Short mmCIF file of C-alpha atoms and ligand atoms in Angstrom, two decimals:
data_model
loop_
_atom_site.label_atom_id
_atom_site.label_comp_id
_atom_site.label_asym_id
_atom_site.label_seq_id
_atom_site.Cartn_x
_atom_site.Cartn_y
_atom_site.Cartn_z
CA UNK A 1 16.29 18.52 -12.17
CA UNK A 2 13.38 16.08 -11.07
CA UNK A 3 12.89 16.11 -7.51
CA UNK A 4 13.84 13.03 -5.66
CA UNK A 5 10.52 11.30 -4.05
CA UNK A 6 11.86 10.72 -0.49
CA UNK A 7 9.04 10.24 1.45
CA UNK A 8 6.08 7.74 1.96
CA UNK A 9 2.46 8.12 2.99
CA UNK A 10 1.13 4.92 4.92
CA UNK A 11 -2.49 5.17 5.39
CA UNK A 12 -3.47 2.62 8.30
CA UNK A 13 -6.48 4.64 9.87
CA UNK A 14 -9.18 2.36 8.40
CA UNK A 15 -11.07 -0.10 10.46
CA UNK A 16 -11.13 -2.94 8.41
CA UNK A 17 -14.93 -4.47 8.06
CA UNK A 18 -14.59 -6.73 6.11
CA UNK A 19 -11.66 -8.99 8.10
CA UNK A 20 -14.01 -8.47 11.09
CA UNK A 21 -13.67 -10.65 13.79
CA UNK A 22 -10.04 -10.96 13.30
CA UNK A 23 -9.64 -6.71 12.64
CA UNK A 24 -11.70 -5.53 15.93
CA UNK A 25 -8.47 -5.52 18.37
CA UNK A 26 -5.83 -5.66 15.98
CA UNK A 27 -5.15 -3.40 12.83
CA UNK A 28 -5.61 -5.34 9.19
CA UNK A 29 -2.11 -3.57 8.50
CA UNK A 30 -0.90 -6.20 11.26
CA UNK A 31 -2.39 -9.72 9.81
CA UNK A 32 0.50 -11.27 8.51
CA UNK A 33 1.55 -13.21 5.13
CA UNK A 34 3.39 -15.92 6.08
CA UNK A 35 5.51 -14.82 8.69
CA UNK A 36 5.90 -11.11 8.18
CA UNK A 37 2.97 -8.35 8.80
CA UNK A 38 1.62 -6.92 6.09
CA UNK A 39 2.80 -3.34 7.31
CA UNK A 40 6.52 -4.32 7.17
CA UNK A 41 5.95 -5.74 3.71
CA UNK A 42 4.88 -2.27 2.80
CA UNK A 43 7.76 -0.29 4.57
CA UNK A 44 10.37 -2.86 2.98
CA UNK A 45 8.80 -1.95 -0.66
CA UNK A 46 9.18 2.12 0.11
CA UNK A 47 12.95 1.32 1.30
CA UNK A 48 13.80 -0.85 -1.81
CA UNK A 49 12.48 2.25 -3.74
CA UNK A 50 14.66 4.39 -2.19
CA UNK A 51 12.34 5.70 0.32
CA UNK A 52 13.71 7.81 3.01
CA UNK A 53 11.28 9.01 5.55
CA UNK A 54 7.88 6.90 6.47
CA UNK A 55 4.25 8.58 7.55
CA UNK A 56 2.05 6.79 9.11
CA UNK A 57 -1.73 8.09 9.47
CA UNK A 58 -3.04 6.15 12.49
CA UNK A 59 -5.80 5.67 14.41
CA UNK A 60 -7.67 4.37 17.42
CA UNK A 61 -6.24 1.12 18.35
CA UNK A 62 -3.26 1.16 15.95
CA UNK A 63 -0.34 1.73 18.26
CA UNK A 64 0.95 -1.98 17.86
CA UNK A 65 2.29 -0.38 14.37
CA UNK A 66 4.36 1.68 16.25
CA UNK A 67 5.64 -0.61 18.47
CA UNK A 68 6.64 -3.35 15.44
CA UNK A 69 8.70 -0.48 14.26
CA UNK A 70 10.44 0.18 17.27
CA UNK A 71 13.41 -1.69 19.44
CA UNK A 72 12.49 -4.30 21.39
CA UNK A 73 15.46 -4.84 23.58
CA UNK A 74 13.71 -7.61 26.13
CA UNK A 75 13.67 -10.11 23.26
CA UNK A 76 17.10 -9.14 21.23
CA UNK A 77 19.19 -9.81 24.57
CA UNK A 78 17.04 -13.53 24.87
CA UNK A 79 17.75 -13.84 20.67
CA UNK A 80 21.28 -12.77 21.47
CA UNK A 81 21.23 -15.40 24.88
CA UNK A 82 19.73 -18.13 22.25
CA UNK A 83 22.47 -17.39 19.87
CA UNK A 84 19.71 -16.52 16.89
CA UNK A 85 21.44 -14.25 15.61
CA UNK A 86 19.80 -14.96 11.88
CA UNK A 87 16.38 -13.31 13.55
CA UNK A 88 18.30 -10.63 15.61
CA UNK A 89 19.77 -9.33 12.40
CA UNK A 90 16.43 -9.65 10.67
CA UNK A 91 14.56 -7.72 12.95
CA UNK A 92 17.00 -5.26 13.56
CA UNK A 93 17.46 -4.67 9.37
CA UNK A 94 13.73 -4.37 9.25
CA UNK A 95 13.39 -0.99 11.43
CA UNK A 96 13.64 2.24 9.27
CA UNK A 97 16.68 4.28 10.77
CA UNK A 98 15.29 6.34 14.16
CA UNK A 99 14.30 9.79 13.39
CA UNK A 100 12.63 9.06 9.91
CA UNK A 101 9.53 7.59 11.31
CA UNK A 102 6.82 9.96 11.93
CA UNK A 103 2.75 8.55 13.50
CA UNK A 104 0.44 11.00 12.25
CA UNK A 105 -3.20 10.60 14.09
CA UNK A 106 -6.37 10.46 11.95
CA UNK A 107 -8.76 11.28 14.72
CA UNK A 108 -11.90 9.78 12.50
CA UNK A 109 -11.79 7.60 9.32
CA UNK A 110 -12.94 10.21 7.60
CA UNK A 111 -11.60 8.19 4.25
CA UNK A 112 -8.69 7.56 2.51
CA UNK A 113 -8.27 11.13 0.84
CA UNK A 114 -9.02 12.85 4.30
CA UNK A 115 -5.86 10.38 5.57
CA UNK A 116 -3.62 11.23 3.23
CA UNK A 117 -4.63 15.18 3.95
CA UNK A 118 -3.42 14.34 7.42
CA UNK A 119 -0.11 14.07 6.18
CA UNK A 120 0.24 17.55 4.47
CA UNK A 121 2.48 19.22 7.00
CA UNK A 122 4.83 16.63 7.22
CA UNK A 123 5.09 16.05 3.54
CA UNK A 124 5.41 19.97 2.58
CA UNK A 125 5.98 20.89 -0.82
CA UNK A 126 7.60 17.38 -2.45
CA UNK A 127 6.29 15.18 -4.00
CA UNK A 128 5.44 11.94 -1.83
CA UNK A 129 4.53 8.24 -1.96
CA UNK A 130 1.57 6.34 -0.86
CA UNK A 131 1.35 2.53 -0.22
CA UNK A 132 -2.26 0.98 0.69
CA UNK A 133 -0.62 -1.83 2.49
CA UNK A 134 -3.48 -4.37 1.94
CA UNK A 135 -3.00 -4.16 -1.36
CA UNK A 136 0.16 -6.34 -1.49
CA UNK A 137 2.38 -7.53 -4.84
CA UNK A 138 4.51 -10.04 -5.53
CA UNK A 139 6.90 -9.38 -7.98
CA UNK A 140 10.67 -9.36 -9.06
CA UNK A 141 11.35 -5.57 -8.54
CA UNK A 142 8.90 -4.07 -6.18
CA UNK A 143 6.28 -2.22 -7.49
CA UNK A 144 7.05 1.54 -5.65
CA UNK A 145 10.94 1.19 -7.31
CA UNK A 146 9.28 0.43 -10.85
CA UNK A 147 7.03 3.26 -10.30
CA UNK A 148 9.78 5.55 -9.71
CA UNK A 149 11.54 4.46 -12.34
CA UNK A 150 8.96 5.46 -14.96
CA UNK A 151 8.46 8.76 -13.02
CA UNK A 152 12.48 9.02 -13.90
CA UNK A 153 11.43 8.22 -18.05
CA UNK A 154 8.21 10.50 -17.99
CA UNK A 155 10.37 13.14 -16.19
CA UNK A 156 8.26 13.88 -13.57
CA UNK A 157 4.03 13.90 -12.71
CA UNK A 158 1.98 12.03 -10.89
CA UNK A 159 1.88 8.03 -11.61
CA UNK A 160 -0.26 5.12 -10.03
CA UNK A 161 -0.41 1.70 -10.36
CA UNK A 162 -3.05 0.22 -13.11
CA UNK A 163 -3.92 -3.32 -13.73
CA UNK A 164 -6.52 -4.88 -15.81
CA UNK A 165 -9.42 -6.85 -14.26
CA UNK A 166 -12.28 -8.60 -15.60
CA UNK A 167 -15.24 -6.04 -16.74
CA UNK A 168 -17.54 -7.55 -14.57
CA UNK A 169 -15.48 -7.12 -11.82
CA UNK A 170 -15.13 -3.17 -12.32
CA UNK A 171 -17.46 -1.90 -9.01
CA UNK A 172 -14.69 -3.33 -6.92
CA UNK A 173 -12.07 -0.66 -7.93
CA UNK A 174 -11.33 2.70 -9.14
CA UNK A 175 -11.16 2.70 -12.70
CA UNK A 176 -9.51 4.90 -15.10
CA UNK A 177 -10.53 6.29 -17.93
CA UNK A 178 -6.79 5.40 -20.59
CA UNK A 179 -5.67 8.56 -22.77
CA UNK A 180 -2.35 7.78 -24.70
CA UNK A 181 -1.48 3.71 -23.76
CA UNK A 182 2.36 2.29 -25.06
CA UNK A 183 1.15 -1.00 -23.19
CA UNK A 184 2.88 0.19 -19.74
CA UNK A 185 2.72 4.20 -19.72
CA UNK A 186 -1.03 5.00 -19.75
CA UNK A 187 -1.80 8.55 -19.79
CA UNK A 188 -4.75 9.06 -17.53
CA UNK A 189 -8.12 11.13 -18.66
CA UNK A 190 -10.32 10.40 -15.67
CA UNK A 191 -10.94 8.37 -13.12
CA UNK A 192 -14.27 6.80 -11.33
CA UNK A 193 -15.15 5.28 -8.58
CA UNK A 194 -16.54 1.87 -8.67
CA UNK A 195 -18.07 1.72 -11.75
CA UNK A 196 -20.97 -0.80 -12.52
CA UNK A 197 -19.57 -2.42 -15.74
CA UNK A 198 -22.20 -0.44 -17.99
CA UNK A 199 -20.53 2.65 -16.91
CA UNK A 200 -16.80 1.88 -16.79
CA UNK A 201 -14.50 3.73 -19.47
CA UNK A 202 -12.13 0.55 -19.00
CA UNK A 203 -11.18 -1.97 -17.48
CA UNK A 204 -7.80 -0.61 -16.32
CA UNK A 205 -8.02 -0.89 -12.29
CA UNK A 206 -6.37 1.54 -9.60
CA UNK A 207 -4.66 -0.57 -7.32
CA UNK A 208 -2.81 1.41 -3.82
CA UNK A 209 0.26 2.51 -5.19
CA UNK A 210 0.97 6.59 -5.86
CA UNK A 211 3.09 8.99 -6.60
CA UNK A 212 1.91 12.40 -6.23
CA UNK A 213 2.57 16.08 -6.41
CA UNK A 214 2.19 18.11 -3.30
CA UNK A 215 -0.72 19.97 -5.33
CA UNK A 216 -2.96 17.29 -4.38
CA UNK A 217 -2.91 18.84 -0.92
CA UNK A 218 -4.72 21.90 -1.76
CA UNK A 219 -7.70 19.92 -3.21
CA UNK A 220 -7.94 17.34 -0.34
CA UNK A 221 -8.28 20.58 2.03
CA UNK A 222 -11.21 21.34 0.26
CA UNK A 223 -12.85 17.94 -0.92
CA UNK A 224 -16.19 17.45 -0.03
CA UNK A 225 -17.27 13.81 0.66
CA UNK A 226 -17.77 11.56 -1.81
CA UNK A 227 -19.13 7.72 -1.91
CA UNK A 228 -19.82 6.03 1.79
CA UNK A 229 -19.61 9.88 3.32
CA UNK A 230 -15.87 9.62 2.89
CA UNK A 231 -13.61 12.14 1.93
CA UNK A 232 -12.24 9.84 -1.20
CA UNK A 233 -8.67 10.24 -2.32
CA UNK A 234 -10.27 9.32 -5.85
CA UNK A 235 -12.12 12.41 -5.84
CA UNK A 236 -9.05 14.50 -5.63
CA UNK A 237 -6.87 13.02 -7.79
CA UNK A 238 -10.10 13.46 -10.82
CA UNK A 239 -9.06 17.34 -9.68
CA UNK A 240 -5.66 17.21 -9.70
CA UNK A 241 -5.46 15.76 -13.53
CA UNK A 242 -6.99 18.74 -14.90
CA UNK A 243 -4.06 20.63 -14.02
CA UNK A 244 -1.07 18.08 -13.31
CA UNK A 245 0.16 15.23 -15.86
CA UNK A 246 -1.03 11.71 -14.70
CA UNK A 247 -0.06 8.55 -15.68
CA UNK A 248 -0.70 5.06 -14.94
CA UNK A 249 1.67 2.63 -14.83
CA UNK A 250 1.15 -1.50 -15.92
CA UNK A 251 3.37 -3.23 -13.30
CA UNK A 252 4.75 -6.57 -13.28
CA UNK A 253 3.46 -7.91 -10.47
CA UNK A 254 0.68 -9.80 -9.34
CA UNK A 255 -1.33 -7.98 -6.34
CA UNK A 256 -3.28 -9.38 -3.60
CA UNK A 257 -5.90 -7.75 -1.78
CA UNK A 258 -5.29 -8.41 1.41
CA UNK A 259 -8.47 -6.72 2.84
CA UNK A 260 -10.51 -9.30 1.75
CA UNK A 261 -10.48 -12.70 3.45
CA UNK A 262 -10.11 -14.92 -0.08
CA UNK A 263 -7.40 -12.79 -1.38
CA UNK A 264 -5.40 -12.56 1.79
CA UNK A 265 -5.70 -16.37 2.00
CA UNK A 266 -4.38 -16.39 -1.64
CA UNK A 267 -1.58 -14.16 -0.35
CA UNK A 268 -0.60 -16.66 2.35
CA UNK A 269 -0.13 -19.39 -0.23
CA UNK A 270 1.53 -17.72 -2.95
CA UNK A 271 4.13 -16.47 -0.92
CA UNK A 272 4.45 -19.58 0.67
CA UNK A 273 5.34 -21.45 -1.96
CA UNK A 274 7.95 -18.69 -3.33
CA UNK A 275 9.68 -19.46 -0.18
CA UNK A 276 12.33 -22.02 -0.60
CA UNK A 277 12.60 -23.23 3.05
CA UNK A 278 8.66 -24.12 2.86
CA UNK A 279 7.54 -24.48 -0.82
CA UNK A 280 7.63 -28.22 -1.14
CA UNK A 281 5.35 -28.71 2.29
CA UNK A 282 3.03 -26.33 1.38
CA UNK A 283 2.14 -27.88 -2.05
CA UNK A 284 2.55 -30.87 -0.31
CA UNK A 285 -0.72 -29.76 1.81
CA UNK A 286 -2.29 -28.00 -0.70
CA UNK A 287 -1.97 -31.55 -2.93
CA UNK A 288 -3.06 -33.77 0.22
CA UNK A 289 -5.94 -31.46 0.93
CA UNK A 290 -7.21 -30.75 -2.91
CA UNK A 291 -7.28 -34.29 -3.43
CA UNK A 292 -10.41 -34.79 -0.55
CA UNK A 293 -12.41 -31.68 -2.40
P1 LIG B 1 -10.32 0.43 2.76
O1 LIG B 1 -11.19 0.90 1.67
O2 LIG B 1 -9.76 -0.95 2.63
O3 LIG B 1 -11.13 0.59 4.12
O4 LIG B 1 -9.16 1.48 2.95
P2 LIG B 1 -10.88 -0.04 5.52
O5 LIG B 1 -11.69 0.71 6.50
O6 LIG B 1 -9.42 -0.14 5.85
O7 LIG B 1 -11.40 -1.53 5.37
P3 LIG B 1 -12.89 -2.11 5.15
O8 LIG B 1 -13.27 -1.75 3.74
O9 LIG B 1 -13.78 -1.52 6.21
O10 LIG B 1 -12.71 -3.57 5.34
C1 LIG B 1 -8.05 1.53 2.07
C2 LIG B 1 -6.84 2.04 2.84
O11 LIG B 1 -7.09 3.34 3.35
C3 LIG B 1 -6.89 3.40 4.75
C4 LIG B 1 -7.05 1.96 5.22
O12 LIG B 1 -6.33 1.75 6.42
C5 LIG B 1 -6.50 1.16 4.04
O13 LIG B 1 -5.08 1.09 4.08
N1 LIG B 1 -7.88 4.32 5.34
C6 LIG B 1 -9.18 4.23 4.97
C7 LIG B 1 -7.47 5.25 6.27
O14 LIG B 1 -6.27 5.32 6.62
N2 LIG B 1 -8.40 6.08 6.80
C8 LIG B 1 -9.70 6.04 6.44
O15 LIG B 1 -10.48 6.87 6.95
C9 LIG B 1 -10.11 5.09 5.52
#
Protein backbone atom coordinates (compact mmCIF):
# COMPACT_ATOMS: atom_id res chain seq x y z
CA UNK A 1 0.00 0.00 0.00
CA UNK A 2 1.35 3.65 -0.71
CA UNK A 3 2.50 5.25 2.28
CA UNK A 4 0.48 8.11 3.55
CA UNK A 5 2.64 11.55 3.30
CA UNK A 6 1.97 12.89 6.85
CA UNK A 7 4.45 15.23 7.39
CA UNK A 8 5.68 18.72 6.12
CA UNK A 9 9.08 20.34 5.76
CA UNK A 10 8.89 24.28 6.19
CA UNK A 11 12.10 25.78 5.31
CA UNK A 12 12.18 29.43 6.91
CA UNK A 13 16.04 29.67 7.66
CA UNK A 14 16.77 32.08 4.76
CA UNK A 15 17.45 35.70 5.29
CA UNK A 16 15.59 37.22 2.75
CA UNK A 17 17.84 39.91 0.62
CA UNK A 18 15.97 40.84 -1.54
CA UNK A 19 12.77 42.24 0.80
CA UNK A 20 15.61 44.00 2.70
CA UNK A 21 14.75 46.72 4.71
CA UNK A 22 11.48 45.25 5.58
CA UNK A 23 13.25 41.36 6.17
CA UNK A 24 16.26 42.58 8.62
CA UNK A 25 14.11 42.19 12.02
CA UNK A 26 11.36 40.24 10.86
CA UNK A 27 11.33 36.85 8.86
CA UNK A 28 9.94 37.17 4.96
CA UNK A 29 7.83 33.99 6.10
CA UNK A 30 6.03 36.72 8.39
CA UNK A 31 5.10 39.64 5.67
CA UNK A 32 1.63 39.17 5.23
CA UNK A 33 -0.96 38.96 2.14
CA UNK A 34 -3.70 40.78 3.03
CA UNK A 35 -4.33 40.04 6.43
CA UNK A 36 -2.80 36.64 7.02
CA UNK A 37 1.20 35.87 7.14
CA UNK A 38 2.50 34.19 4.55
CA UNK A 39 3.66 31.27 6.95
CA UNK A 40 0.05 30.44 8.01
CA UNK A 41 -0.94 30.46 4.36
CA UNK A 42 1.57 27.72 3.98
CA UNK A 43 0.61 25.60 7.13
CA UNK A 44 -3.23 25.96 6.08
CA UNK A 45 -2.21 24.43 2.46
CA UNK A 46 -0.22 21.26 4.28
CA UNK A 47 -3.50 20.80 6.58
CA UNK A 48 -5.99 20.97 3.59
CA UNK A 49 -3.67 18.23 2.13
CA UNK A 50 -4.02 16.19 4.86
CA UNK A 51 -0.90 17.10 6.54
CA UNK A 52 -0.36 15.88 9.97
CA UNK A 53 2.80 16.94 11.61
CA UNK A 54 4.69 20.45 10.63
CA UNK A 55 8.79 21.04 10.62
CA UNK A 56 9.98 24.05 10.74
CA UNK A 57 13.87 24.71 9.94
CA UNK A 58 14.55 28.06 11.67
CA UNK A 59 16.97 30.37 12.22
CA UNK A 60 18.45 33.42 13.88
CA UNK A 61 15.76 35.84 14.46
CA UNK A 62 12.82 33.59 13.46
CA UNK A 63 11.19 32.83 16.77
CA UNK A 64 8.10 35.15 16.01
CA UNK A 65 7.11 31.89 13.79
CA UNK A 66 6.87 30.10 16.75
CA UNK A 67 5.07 32.32 18.66
CA UNK A 68 2.17 32.91 15.67
CA UNK A 69 1.75 29.24 16.10
CA UNK A 70 1.29 29.18 19.60
CA UNK A 71 -1.70 30.32 22.21
CA UNK A 72 -1.91 33.62 22.97
CA UNK A 73 -4.19 33.69 25.93
CA UNK A 74 -3.67 37.70 26.87
CA UNK A 75 -5.56 38.60 23.68
CA UNK A 76 -8.30 35.56 23.40
CA UNK A 77 -9.67 36.57 27.02
CA UNK A 78 -9.80 40.62 25.56
CA UNK A 79 -11.42 38.90 22.01
CA UNK A 80 -13.60 36.87 24.32
CA UNK A 81 -14.23 40.40 26.71
CA UNK A 82 -14.98 42.20 23.13
CA UNK A 83 -17.34 39.49 22.23
CA UNK A 84 -15.23 38.75 18.73
CA UNK A 85 -15.72 35.66 18.79
CA UNK A 86 -15.53 35.43 14.67
CA UNK A 87 -11.49 36.19 15.26
CA UNK A 88 -11.23 34.02 18.48
CA UNK A 89 -12.43 31.07 16.49
CA UNK A 90 -10.20 32.03 13.60
CA UNK A 91 -7.17 32.16 15.39
CA UNK A 92 -7.76 29.37 17.47
CA UNK A 93 -8.70 27.03 14.04
CA UNK A 94 -5.49 28.30 12.58
CA UNK A 95 -2.98 26.55 15.23
CA UNK A 96 -1.93 22.96 14.18
CA UNK A 97 -3.06 20.62 17.17
CA UNK A 98 -0.12 20.88 20.17
CA UNK A 99 2.36 18.17 19.94
CA UNK A 100 2.62 18.08 16.03
CA UNK A 101 4.69 21.14 15.73
CA UNK A 102 8.31 20.59 15.84
CA UNK A 103 11.24 24.07 15.35
CA UNK A 104 14.18 22.54 13.96
CA UNK A 105 17.35 25.13 14.12
CA UNK A 106 19.45 25.72 10.97
CA UNK A 107 22.43 27.16 12.73
CA UNK A 108 23.77 28.81 9.19
CA UNK A 109 21.87 29.28 5.87
CA UNK A 110 23.83 26.94 4.53
CA UNK A 111 20.97 26.68 1.56
CA UNK A 112 17.88 25.28 0.96
CA UNK A 113 19.06 21.52 0.50
CA UNK A 114 21.31 21.82 3.71
CA UNK A 115 17.67 23.01 5.45
CA UNK A 116 15.77 20.45 4.42
CA UNK A 117 18.84 17.94 5.64
CA UNK A 118 18.12 19.51 8.99
CA UNK A 119 14.98 17.84 9.07
CA UNK A 120 16.18 14.18 8.52
CA UNK A 121 15.73 12.89 12.04
CA UNK A 122 12.48 14.11 12.50
CA UNK A 123 11.20 13.00 9.17
CA UNK A 124 12.80 9.28 9.39
CA UNK A 125 12.10 6.93 6.79
CA UNK A 126 8.58 8.46 5.10
CA UNK A 127 8.19 10.18 2.69
CA UNK A 128 7.63 14.05 3.51
CA UNK A 129 6.41 17.39 2.15
CA UNK A 130 8.08 20.62 1.55
CA UNK A 131 6.39 24.08 1.11
CA UNK A 132 8.74 27.22 0.18
CA UNK A 133 6.27 29.54 1.72
CA UNK A 134 7.19 32.59 -0.48
CA UNK A 135 6.21 30.89 -3.18
CA UNK A 136 2.43 31.29 -2.63
CA UNK A 137 -0.72 29.99 -5.07
CA UNK A 138 -3.94 30.87 -5.48
CA UNK A 139 -6.07 28.35 -6.61
CA UNK A 140 -9.40 26.32 -6.13
CA UNK A 141 -7.85 23.15 -4.49
CA UNK A 142 -4.56 23.90 -2.95
CA UNK A 143 -1.69 22.97 -4.66
CA UNK A 144 0.04 20.32 -1.82
CA UNK A 145 -3.70 18.31 -1.90
CA UNK A 146 -3.46 18.20 -5.88
CA UNK A 147 -0.01 17.06 -5.56
CA UNK A 148 -0.94 14.28 -3.42
CA UNK A 149 -3.52 13.38 -5.37
CA UNK A 150 -1.40 12.60 -8.44
CA UNK A 151 1.14 10.90 -6.10
CA UNK A 152 -2.22 8.64 -5.29
CA UNK A 153 -2.63 8.08 -9.59
CA UNK A 154 1.23 7.60 -10.21
CA UNK A 155 1.22 5.26 -7.14
CA UNK A 156 3.89 6.59 -5.42
CA UNK A 157 7.57 8.69 -6.26
CA UNK A 158 8.65 11.80 -5.87
CA UNK A 159 6.48 14.81 -7.52
CA UNK A 160 7.04 18.71 -7.63
CA UNK A 161 5.30 21.43 -8.81
CA UNK A 162 6.12 22.64 -12.63
CA UNK A 163 4.85 25.64 -14.37
CA UNK A 164 5.74 27.17 -17.59
CA UNK A 165 7.41 30.61 -17.79
CA UNK A 166 8.58 32.70 -20.49
CA UNK A 167 12.13 31.40 -22.02
CA UNK A 168 13.68 34.47 -21.32
CA UNK A 169 12.78 34.35 -17.98
CA UNK A 170 14.46 30.79 -17.33
CA UNK A 171 17.75 32.05 -14.95
CA UNK A 172 15.13 32.90 -12.38
CA UNK A 173 14.17 29.22 -11.64
CA UNK A 174 15.08 25.68 -11.62
CA UNK A 175 14.20 24.19 -14.74
CA UNK A 176 13.50 20.74 -15.71
CA UNK A 177 14.49 18.90 -18.30
CA UNK A 178 10.38 16.99 -19.46
CA UNK A 179 10.67 13.08 -20.22
CA UNK A 180 7.12 11.55 -20.87
CA UNK A 181 4.46 14.88 -20.69
CA UNK A 182 0.27 13.91 -20.74
CA UNK A 183 -0.08 17.84 -20.33
CA UNK A 184 -0.16 17.53 -16.30
CA UNK A 185 2.09 14.33 -15.37
CA UNK A 186 5.59 15.25 -16.62
CA UNK A 187 8.09 12.65 -16.09
CA UNK A 188 11.26 14.38 -15.07
CA UNK A 189 14.89 13.66 -16.86
CA UNK A 190 16.94 16.37 -15.20
CA UNK A 191 16.92 19.31 -13.65
CA UNK A 192 19.21 22.70 -13.70
CA UNK A 193 19.70 25.41 -11.95
CA UNK A 194 19.04 28.73 -13.39
CA UNK A 195 19.58 28.27 -16.76
CA UNK A 196 20.49 31.23 -19.15
CA UNK A 197 17.81 30.67 -21.89
CA UNK A 198 20.56 29.26 -24.41
CA UNK A 199 21.03 26.47 -22.07
CA UNK A 200 17.58 25.58 -20.72
CA UNK A 201 16.09 22.04 -21.79
CA UNK A 202 12.56 23.82 -21.25
CA UNK A 203 10.77 26.09 -20.15
CA UNK A 204 8.94 24.02 -17.50
CA UNK A 205 9.81 25.96 -14.05
CA UNK A 206 10.29 24.37 -10.43
CA UNK A 207 8.23 26.27 -8.26
CA UNK A 208 8.48 25.29 -3.95
CA UNK A 209 6.24 22.55 -3.75
CA UNK A 210 7.67 18.67 -3.08
CA UNK A 211 7.03 15.53 -2.36
CA UNK A 212 9.87 13.39 -1.64
CA UNK A 213 11.22 10.05 -0.66
CA UNK A 214 13.25 9.80 2.47
CA UNK A 215 16.21 8.69 0.00
CA UNK A 216 16.84 12.19 -0.65
CA UNK A 217 18.34 12.29 2.83
CA UNK A 218 21.26 10.22 2.14
CA UNK A 219 22.38 12.50 -0.77
CA UNK A 220 21.81 15.85 1.08
CA UNK A 221 24.29 14.30 3.85
CA UNK A 222 26.74 14.21 1.34
CA UNK A 223 26.06 17.19 -1.16
CA UNK A 224 28.74 19.34 -1.75
CA UNK A 225 27.86 23.04 -2.43
CA UNK A 226 26.57 24.10 -5.38
CA UNK A 227 25.65 27.75 -6.91
CA UNK A 228 26.10 30.91 -4.28
CA UNK A 229 28.27 28.29 -1.90
CA UNK A 230 24.96 26.76 -0.93
CA UNK A 231 24.23 23.37 -0.31
CA UNK A 232 21.23 23.42 -3.15
CA UNK A 233 18.27 21.15 -2.69
CA UNK A 234 18.38 21.17 -6.68
CA UNK A 235 21.52 19.43 -6.62
CA UNK A 236 20.14 16.51 -4.76
CA UNK A 237 17.11 15.94 -6.22
CA UNK A 238 19.38 15.73 -10.04
CA UNK A 239 20.80 12.59 -7.69
CA UNK A 240 17.92 11.25 -6.45
CA UNK A 241 16.20 10.83 -10.14
CA UNK A 242 18.75 8.49 -11.22
CA UNK A 243 17.51 6.07 -8.86
CA UNK A 244 13.85 7.18 -7.71
CA UNK A 245 10.81 7.97 -10.21
CA UNK A 246 10.17 11.80 -10.49
CA UNK A 247 7.51 13.58 -11.76
CA UNK A 248 6.35 16.98 -12.19
CA UNK A 249 3.14 18.01 -11.78
CA UNK A 250 1.17 21.16 -13.96
CA UNK A 251 -1.03 22.68 -11.20
CA UNK A 252 -3.92 24.84 -11.46
CA UNK A 253 -2.98 27.60 -9.78
CA UNK A 254 -1.45 30.75 -10.28
CA UNK A 255 1.79 31.31 -7.92
CA UNK A 256 3.23 34.37 -6.56
CA UNK A 257 6.63 34.87 -5.53
CA UNK A 258 6.45 36.43 -2.61
CA UNK A 259 10.25 36.96 -2.13
CA UNK A 260 10.35 39.48 -4.51
CA UNK A 261 8.89 42.91 -3.81
CA UNK A 262 6.68 43.16 -7.36
CA UNK A 263 5.30 39.76 -6.97
CA UNK A 264 4.43 40.01 -3.32
CA UNK A 265 2.71 43.32 -4.18
CA UNK A 266 0.86 41.32 -6.93
CA UNK A 267 -0.01 38.86 -4.17
CA UNK A 268 -1.57 41.56 -2.00
CA UNK A 269 -3.93 42.56 -4.79
CA UNK A 270 -4.99 39.41 -6.18
CA UNK A 271 -6.05 38.11 -3.08
CA UNK A 272 -7.62 41.15 -2.29
CA UNK A 273 -9.88 41.25 -4.75
CA UNK A 274 -10.87 37.36 -4.32
CA UNK A 275 -12.05 38.52 -1.03
CA UNK A 276 -15.67 39.32 -1.02
CA UNK A 277 -15.77 41.66 2.04
CA UNK A 278 -13.03 43.96 0.16
CA UNK A 279 -13.06 43.25 -3.63
CA UNK A 280 -15.16 46.13 -4.80
CA UNK A 281 -12.83 48.86 -2.72
CA UNK A 282 -9.85 47.53 -3.83
CA UNK A 283 -10.64 47.79 -7.61
CA UNK A 284 -12.20 50.75 -6.63
CA UNK A 285 -8.47 52.07 -5.71
CA UNK A 286 -6.78 50.29 -8.11
CA UNK A 287 -9.37 52.15 -10.85
CA UNK A 288 -8.99 55.68 -8.99
CA UNK A 289 -5.25 55.29 -8.88
CA UNK A 290 -4.62 53.71 -12.62
CA UNK A 291 -6.54 56.42 -13.98
CA UNK A 292 -3.62 59.29 -12.72
CA UNK A 293 -0.72 56.85 -14.37
P1 LIG B 1 15.52 31.87 -1.17
O1 LIG B 1 16.26 31.42 -2.36
O2 LIG B 1 14.31 32.71 -1.40
O3 LIG B 1 16.56 32.63 -0.22
O4 LIG B 1 15.16 30.60 -0.31
P2 LIG B 1 16.31 33.59 0.97
O5 LIG B 1 17.58 33.71 1.72
O6 LIG B 1 15.13 33.19 1.79
O7 LIG B 1 15.92 34.97 0.28
P3 LIG B 1 16.80 35.97 -0.63
O8 LIG B 1 17.01 35.28 -1.95
O9 LIG B 1 18.06 36.29 0.12
O10 LIG B 1 15.92 37.16 -0.75
C1 LIG B 1 14.09 29.75 -0.66
C2 LIG B 1 13.52 29.13 0.61
O11 LIG B 1 14.52 28.38 1.29
C3 LIG B 1 14.66 28.81 2.63
C4 LIG B 1 14.14 30.24 2.64
O12 LIG B 1 13.69 30.58 3.94
C5 LIG B 1 13.03 30.19 1.60
O13 LIG B 1 11.82 29.66 2.16
N1 LIG B 1 16.09 28.72 3.01
C6 LIG B 1 17.04 29.18 2.16
C7 LIG B 1 16.44 28.16 4.22
O14 LIG B 1 15.56 27.73 5.00
N2 LIG B 1 17.75 28.08 4.54
C8 LIG B 1 18.72 28.51 3.71
O15 LIG B 1 19.91 28.37 4.08
C9 LIG B 1 18.37 29.09 2.50
Amino acid sequence: MLQKVRKAVFPVGGLGTRFLPATKAMPKEMLPVVDKPLIQYAVDEAREAGIEEFVFVTGRGKVIIEDHFDRSYELESVLRERGKSDILDELQNSLPKTGTVAYIRQQEPEGLGHAVWCAKRYIGDEPFAVILADDLILSDKPCLAQMMEAREELGGGNILAAMEVSPEHTSRYGILKPGYDNGKIIEVKHLVEKPEPKDAPSNLAVIGRYILEPSVFDILENQTRGAGNEIQLTDALCSLLKNSPFYGLRFDGTRFDCGDKIGFLHANIAFALKRDDMNQAVADIIREISSDL
